[in-house]
Short mmCIF file of C-alpha atoms and ligand atoms in Angstrom, two decimals:
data_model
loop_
_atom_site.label_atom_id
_atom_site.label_comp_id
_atom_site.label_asym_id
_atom_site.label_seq_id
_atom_site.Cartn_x
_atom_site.Cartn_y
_atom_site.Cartn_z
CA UNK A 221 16.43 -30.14 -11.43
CA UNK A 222 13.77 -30.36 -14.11
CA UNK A 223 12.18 -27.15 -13.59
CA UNK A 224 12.83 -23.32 -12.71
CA UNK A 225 11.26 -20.76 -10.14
CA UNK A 226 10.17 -17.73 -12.69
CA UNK A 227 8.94 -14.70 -11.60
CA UNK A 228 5.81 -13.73 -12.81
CA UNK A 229 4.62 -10.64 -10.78
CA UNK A 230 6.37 -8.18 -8.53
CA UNK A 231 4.09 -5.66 -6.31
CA UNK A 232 5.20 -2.87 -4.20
CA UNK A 233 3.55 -0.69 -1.42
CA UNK A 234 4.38 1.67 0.93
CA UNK A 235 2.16 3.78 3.56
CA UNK A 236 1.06 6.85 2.69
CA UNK A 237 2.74 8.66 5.68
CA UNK A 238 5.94 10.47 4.69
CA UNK A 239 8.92 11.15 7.06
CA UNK A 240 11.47 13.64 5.93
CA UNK A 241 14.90 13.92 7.90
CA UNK A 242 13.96 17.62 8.37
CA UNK A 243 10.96 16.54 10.53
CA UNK A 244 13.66 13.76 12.43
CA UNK A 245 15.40 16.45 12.81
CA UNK A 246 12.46 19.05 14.81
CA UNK A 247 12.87 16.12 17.54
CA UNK A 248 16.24 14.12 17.61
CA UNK A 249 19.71 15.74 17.53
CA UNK A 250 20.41 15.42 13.85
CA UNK A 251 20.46 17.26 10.30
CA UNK A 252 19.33 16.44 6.93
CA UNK A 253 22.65 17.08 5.73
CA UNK A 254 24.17 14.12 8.11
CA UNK A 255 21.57 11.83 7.29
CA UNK A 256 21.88 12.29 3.61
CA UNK A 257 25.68 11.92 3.32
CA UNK A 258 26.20 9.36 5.34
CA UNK A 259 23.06 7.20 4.76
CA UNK A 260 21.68 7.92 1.44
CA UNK A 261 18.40 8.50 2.90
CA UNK A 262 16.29 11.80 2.28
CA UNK A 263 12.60 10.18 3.50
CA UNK A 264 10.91 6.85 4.64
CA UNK A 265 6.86 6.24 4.65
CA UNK A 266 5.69 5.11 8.30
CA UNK A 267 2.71 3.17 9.12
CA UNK A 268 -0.13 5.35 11.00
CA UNK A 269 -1.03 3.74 14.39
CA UNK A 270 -3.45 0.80 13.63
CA UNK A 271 -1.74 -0.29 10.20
CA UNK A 272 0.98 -3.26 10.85
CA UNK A 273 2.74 -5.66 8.96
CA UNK A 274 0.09 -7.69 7.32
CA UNK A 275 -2.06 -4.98 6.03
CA UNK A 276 1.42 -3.70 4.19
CA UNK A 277 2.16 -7.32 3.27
CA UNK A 278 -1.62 -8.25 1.77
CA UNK A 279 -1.17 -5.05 -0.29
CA UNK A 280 1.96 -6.03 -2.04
CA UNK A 281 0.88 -9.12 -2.47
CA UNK A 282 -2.27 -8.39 -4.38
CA UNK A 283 0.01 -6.20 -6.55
CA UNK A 284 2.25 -8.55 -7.16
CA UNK A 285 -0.73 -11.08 -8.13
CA UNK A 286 -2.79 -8.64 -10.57
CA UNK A 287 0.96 -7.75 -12.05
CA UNK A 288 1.49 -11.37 -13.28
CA UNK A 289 -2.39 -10.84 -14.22
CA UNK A 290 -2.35 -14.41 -11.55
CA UNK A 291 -5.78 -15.46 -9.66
CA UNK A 292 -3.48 -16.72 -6.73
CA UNK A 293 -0.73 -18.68 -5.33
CA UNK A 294 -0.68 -22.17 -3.69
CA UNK A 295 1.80 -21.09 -1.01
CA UNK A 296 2.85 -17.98 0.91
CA UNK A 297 5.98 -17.26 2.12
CA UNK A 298 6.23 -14.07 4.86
CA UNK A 299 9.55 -12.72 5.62
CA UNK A 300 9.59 -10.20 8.74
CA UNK A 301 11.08 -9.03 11.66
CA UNK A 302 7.89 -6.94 12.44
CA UNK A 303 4.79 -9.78 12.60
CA UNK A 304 1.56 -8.51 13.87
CA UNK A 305 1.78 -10.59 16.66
CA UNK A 306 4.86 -13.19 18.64
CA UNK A 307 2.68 -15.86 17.88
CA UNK A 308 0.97 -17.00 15.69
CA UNK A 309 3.11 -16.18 12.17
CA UNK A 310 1.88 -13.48 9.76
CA UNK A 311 1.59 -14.88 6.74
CA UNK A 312 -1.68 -17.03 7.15
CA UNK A 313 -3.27 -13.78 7.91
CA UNK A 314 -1.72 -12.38 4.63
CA UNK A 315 -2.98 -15.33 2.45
CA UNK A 316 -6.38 -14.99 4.42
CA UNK A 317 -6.83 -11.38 3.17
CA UNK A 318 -5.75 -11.68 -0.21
CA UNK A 319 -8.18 -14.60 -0.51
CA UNK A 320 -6.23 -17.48 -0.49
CA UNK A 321 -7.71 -19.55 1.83
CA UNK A 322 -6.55 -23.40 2.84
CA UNK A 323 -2.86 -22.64 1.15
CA UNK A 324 0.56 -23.30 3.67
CA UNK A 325 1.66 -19.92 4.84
CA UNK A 326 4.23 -19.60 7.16
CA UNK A 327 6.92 -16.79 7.94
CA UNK A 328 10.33 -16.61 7.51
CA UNK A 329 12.44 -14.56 10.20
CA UNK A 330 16.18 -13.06 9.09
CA UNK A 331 15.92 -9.44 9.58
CA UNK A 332 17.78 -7.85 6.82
CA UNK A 333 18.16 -10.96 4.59
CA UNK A 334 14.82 -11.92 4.66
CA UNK A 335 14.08 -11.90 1.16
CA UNK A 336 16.67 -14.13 -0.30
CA UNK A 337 16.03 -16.45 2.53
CA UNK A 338 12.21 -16.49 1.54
CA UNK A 339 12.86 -16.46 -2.15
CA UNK A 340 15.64 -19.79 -1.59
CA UNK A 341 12.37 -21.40 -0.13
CA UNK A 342 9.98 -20.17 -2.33
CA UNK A 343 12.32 -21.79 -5.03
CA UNK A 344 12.78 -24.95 -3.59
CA UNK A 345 8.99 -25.55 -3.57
CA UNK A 346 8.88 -24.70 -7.30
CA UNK A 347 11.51 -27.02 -8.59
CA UNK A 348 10.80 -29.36 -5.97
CA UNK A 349 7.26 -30.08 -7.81
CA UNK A 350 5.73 -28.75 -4.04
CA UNK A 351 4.05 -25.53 -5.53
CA UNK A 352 3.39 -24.43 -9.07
CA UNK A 353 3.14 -20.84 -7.93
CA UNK A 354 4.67 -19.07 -4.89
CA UNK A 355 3.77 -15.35 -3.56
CA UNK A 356 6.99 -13.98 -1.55
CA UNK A 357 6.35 -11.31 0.40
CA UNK A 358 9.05 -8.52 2.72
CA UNK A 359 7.07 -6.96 4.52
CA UNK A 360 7.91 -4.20 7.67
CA UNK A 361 6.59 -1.78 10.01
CA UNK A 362 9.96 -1.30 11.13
CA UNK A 363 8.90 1.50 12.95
CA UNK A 364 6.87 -0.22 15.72
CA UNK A 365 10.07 -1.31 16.86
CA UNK A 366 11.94 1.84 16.84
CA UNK A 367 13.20 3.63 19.83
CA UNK A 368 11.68 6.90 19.08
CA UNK A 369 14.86 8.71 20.88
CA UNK A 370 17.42 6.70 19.19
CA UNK A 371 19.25 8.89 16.42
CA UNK A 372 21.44 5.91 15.60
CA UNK A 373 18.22 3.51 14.15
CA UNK A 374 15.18 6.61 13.68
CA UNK A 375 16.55 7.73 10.83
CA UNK A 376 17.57 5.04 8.89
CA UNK A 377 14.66 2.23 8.97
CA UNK A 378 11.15 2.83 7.29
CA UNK A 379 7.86 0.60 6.37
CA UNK A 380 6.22 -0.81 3.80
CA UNK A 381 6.37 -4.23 1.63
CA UNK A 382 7.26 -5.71 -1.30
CA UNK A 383 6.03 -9.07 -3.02
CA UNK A 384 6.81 -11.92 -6.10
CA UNK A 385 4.84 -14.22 -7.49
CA UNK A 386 7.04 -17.30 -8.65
CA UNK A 387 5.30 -19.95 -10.79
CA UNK A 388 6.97 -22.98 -12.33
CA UNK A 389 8.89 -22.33 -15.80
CA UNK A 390 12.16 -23.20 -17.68
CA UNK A 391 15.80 -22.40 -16.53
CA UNK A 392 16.41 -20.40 -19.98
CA UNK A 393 13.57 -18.25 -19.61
CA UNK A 394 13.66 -14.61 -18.68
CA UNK A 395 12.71 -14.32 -15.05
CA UNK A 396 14.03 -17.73 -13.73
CA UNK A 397 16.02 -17.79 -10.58
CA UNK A 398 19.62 -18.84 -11.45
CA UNK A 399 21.01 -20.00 -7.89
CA UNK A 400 20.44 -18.71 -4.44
CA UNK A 401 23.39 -18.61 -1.94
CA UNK A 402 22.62 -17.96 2.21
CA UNK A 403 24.68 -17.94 5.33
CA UNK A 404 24.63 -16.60 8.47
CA UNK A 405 26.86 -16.56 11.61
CA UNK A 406 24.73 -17.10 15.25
CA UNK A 407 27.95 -15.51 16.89
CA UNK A 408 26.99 -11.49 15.58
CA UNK A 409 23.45 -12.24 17.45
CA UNK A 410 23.98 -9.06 19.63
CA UNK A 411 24.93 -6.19 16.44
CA UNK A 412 21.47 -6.11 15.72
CA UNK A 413 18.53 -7.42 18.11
CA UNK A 414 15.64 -7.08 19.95
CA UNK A 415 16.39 -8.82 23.22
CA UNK A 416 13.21 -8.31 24.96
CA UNK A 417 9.94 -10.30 24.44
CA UNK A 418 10.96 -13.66 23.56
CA UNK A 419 11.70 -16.54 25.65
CA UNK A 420 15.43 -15.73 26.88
CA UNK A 421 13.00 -12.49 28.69
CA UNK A 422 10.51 -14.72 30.31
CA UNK A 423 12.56 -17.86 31.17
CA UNK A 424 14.87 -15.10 33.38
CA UNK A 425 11.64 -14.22 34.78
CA UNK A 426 12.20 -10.53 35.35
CA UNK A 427 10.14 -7.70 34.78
CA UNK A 428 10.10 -6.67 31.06
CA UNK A 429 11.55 -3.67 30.37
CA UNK A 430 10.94 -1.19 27.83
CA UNK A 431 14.32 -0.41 26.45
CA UNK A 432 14.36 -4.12 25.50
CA UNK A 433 11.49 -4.43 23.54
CA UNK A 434 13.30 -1.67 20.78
CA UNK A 435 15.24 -2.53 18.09
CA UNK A 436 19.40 -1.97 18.62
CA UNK A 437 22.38 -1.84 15.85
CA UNK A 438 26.16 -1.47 16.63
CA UNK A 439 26.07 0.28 12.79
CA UNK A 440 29.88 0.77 12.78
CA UNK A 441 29.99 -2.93 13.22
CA UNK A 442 27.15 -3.78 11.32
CA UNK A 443 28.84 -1.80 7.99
CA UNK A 444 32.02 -3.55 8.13
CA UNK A 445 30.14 -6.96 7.66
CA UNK A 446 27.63 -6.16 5.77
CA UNK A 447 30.36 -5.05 2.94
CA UNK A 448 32.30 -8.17 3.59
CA UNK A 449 29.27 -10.95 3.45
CA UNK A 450 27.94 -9.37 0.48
CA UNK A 451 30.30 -9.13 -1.37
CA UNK A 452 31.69 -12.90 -0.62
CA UNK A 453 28.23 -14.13 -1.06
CA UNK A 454 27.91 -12.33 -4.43
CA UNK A 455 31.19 -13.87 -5.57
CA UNK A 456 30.02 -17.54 -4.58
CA UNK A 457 26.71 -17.25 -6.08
CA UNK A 458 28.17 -15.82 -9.64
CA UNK A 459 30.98 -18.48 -9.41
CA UNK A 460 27.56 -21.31 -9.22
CA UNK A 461 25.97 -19.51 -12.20
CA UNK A 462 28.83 -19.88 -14.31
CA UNK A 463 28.60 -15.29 -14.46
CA UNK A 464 31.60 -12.68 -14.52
CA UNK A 465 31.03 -9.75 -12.18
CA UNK A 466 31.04 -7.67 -15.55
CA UNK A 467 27.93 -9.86 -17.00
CA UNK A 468 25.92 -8.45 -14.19
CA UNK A 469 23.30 -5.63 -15.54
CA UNK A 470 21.75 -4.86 -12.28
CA UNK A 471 23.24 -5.21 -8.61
CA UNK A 472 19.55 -5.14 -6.52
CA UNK A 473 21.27 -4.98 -3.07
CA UNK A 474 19.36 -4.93 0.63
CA UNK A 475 19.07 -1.12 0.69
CA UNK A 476 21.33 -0.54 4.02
CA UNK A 477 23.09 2.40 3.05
CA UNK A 478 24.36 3.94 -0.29
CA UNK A 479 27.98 3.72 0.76
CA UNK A 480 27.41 0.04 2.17
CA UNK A 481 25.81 -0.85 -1.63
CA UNK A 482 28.48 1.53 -3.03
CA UNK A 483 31.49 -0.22 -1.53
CA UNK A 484 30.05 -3.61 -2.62
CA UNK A 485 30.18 -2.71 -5.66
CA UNK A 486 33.95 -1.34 -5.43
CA UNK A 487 34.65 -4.66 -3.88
CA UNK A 488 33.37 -7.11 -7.05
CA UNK A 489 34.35 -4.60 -9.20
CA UNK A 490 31.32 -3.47 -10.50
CA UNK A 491 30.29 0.31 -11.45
CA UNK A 492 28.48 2.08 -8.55
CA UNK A 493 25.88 2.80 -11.44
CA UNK A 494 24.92 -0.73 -12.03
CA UNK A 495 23.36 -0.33 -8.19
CA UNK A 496 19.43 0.21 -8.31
CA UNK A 497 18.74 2.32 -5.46
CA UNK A 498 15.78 3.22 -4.04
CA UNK A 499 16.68 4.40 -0.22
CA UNK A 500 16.52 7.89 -0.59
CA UNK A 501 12.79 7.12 -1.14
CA UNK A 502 12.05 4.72 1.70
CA UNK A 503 15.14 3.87 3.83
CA UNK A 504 16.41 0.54 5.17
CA UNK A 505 12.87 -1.52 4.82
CA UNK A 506 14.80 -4.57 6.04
CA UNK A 507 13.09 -7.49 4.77
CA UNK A 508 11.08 -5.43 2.20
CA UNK A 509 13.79 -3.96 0.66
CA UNK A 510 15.03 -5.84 -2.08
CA UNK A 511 11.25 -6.79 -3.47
CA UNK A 512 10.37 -2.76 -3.22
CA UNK A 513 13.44 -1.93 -4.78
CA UNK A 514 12.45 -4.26 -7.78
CA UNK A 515 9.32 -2.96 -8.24
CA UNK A 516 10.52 0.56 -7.67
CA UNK A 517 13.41 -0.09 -10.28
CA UNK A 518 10.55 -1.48 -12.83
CA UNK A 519 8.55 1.49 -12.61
CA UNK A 520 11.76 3.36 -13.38
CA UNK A 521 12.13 1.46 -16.05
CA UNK A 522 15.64 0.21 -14.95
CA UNK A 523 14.88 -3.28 -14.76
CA UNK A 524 14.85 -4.75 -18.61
CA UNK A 525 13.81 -8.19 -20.21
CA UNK A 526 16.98 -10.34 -20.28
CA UNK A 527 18.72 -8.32 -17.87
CA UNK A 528 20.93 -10.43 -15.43
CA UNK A 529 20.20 -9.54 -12.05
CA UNK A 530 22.45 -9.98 -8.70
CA UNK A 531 20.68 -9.44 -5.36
CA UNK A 532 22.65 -9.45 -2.18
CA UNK A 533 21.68 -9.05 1.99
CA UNK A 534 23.09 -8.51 4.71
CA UNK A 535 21.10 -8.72 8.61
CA UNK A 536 20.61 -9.83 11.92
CA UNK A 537 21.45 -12.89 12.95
CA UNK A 538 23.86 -12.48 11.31
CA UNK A 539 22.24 -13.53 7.98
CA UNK A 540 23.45 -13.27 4.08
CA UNK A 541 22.72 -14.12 1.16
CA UNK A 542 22.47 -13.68 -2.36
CA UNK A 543 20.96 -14.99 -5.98
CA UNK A 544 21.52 -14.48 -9.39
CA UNK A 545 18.23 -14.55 -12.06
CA UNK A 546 17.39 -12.53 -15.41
CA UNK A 547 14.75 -9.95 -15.39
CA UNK A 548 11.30 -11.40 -17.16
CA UNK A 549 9.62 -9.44 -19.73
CA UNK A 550 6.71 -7.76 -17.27
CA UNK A 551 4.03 -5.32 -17.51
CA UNK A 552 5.01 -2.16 -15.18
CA UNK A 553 1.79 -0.58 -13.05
N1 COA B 160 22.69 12.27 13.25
C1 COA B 160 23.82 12.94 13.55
N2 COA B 160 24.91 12.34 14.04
C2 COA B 160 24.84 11.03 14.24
C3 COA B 160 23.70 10.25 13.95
C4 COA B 160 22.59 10.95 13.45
N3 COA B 160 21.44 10.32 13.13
N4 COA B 160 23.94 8.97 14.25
C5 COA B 160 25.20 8.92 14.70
N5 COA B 160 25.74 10.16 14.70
C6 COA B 160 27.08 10.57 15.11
C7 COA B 160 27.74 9.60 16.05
O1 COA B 160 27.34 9.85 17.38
C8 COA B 160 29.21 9.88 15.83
O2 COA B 160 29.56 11.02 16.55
P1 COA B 160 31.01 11.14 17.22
O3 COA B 160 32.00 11.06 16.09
O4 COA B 160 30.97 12.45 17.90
O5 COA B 160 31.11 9.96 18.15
C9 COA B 160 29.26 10.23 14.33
O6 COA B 160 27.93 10.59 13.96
C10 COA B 160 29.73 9.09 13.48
O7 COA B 160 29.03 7.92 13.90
P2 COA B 160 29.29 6.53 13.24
O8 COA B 160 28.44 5.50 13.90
O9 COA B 160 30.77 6.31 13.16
O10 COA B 160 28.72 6.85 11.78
P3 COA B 160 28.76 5.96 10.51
O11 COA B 160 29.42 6.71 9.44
O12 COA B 160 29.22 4.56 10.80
O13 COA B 160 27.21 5.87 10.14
C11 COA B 160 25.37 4.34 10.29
C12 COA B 160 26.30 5.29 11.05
C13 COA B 160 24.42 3.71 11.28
C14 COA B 160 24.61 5.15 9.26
C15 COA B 160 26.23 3.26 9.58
O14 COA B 160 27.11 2.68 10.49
C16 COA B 160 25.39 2.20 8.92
O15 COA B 160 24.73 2.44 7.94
N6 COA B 160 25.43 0.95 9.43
C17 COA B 160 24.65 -0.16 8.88
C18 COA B 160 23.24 0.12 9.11
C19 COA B 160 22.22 -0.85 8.54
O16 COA B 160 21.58 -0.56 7.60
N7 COA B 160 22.00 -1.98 9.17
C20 COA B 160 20.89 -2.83 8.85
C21 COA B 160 21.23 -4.20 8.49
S1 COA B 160 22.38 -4.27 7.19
#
């Protein structure tokens, strides 16, 4: 491998809409106090009716483009669990509306994991030769899918999207993607699912029912896991980079849950501090969350030049995965 993936941009957006766990609360039998300790979360941002998946997704990509000061990208990578539509995939409409016409856009679908499963691709095509510059994009209106009298899921997903713009570069620059490691196990299908709408619905031919068309987690399930994958993947992607779990600056984990990210961080040994974490803000975004996290943690200014970053996910599918890359030297705004 001649050549690295480098990031050159990262973009963040969320909708305006604010929901706080006190106005959860006027309508589903919880407390601010519950959510809070054992989530993490204090709001999320919702889309208002009308606003969906690409409109979030176009917006974080343009950020991500005007932060690497970039005029466009020559391939677009979606990752969602929330398309506009079944069919056809997002992301041509995303390249459409940010003006990049004629490019290869297509999505990428692991829930939770979605990122690092779009960024391994998004890499490949740069040191591959296939693209000199790659927009990645989470993007989720999570809520669409929500079952507005679930307790279990309302109060821990949220929208919005977040974006990277890779472009070709050197290994031992700041900003180049280290090594990307993924997995996934077809067996956990049921923890976290949709199971109405797709083809196992029709092909049974029955009448589609509305309870299957919202999004359901076993959580309990789902925590044990998500602490277990990420933290193995984390260990086999800094054994590939040649990194101790102490030369990580920054562990930029799939925001689940605080005490999921803090007990991964128990389990490689890391301090809890070294987690950036951005939930309390904007919930699980599932596919969105590690890009918004970045760009929340560079406008906090906790994301430095040099720094060596770890990003882990966990999600449906079950999916994992993690990478390893330094922080580039970037503009924040
Ligand atoms: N408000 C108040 N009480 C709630 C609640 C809510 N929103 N949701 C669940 N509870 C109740 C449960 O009914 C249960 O009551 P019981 O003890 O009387 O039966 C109690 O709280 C504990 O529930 P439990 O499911 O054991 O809680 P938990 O500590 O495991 O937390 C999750 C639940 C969902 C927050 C947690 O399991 C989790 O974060 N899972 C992973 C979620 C995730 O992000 N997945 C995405 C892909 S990684």
């Amino acid at each position: 491998m001649n050549r690295a993936a480098v990031i050159a941009g990262v973009g963040g957006f969320v909708p305006p809409r604010v929901v706080t766990n006190d106005e959860l609360a006027q309508r589903l039998d919880t407390s601010d106090t519950w959510i809070r300790s054992r989530t993490g979360i204090a709001q999320r941002h919702v889309v208002e009716p009308g606003t969906t998946t690409s409109d979030l997704a176009a917006e974080a990509g343009r950020r991500a483009l005007k932060n690497a000061g970039a005029d466009g990208a020559d391939l677009v990578i979606v990752a969602t669990t929330t398309p506009d539509r079944p069919c056809p995939a997002t992301a041509p409409t995303v390249a459409t509306r940010i003006g990049l016409t004629d490019v290869p856009a297509y999505d990428v679908a692991a829930v939770c994991s979605g990122f690092v499963y779009a960024l391994q691709a998004g890499t490949a095509a740069v040191t591959s030769g296939f693209a000199e510059r790659v927009l990645v994009i989470g993007a989720e209106s999570f809520s669409t899918i929500l079952d507005p009298s679930d307790r279990t899921t309302s109060v821990i997903f949220g929208d919005g999207a977040g974006a990277v713009l890779l472009r070709a570069g050197e290994h031992d620059e700041p900003g180049a993607v280290r090594d990307v490691h993924l997995g996934s196990d077809g067996a956990m299908a049921d923890l976290i699912t949709v199971r109405g709408g797709g083809a196992e619905e029709r092909s049974r031919g029955e009448v589609p029912r509305q309870e299957d068309r919202y999004f359901r987690m076993e959580g309990k399930s789902v925590f044990f896991a998500a602490v277990r994958r990420m933290a193995e993947s984390s260990r086999t992607v800094l054994a590939r980079t040649g990194w101790e779990v102490a030369d990580v600056d920054r562990l930029v984990g799939h925001q689940a849950n605080t005490r999921i990210l803090h007990a991964v961080a128990e389990q490689l040994g890391l301090p809890p501090e070294r987690a950036v974490l951005n939930i309390d803000r904007v919930g699980n975004t599932s596919a969105a969350s590690i890009p918004l996290a970045l760009a929340d943690a560079m406008a906090d200014g906790l994301l430095r030049a040099g720094d060596r970053v770890l990003l882990t996910a966990f999600g449906g599918g079950a999916t994992w995965g993690s990478a390893t890359l330094t922080w580039p030297d970037l503009p924040v705004g």
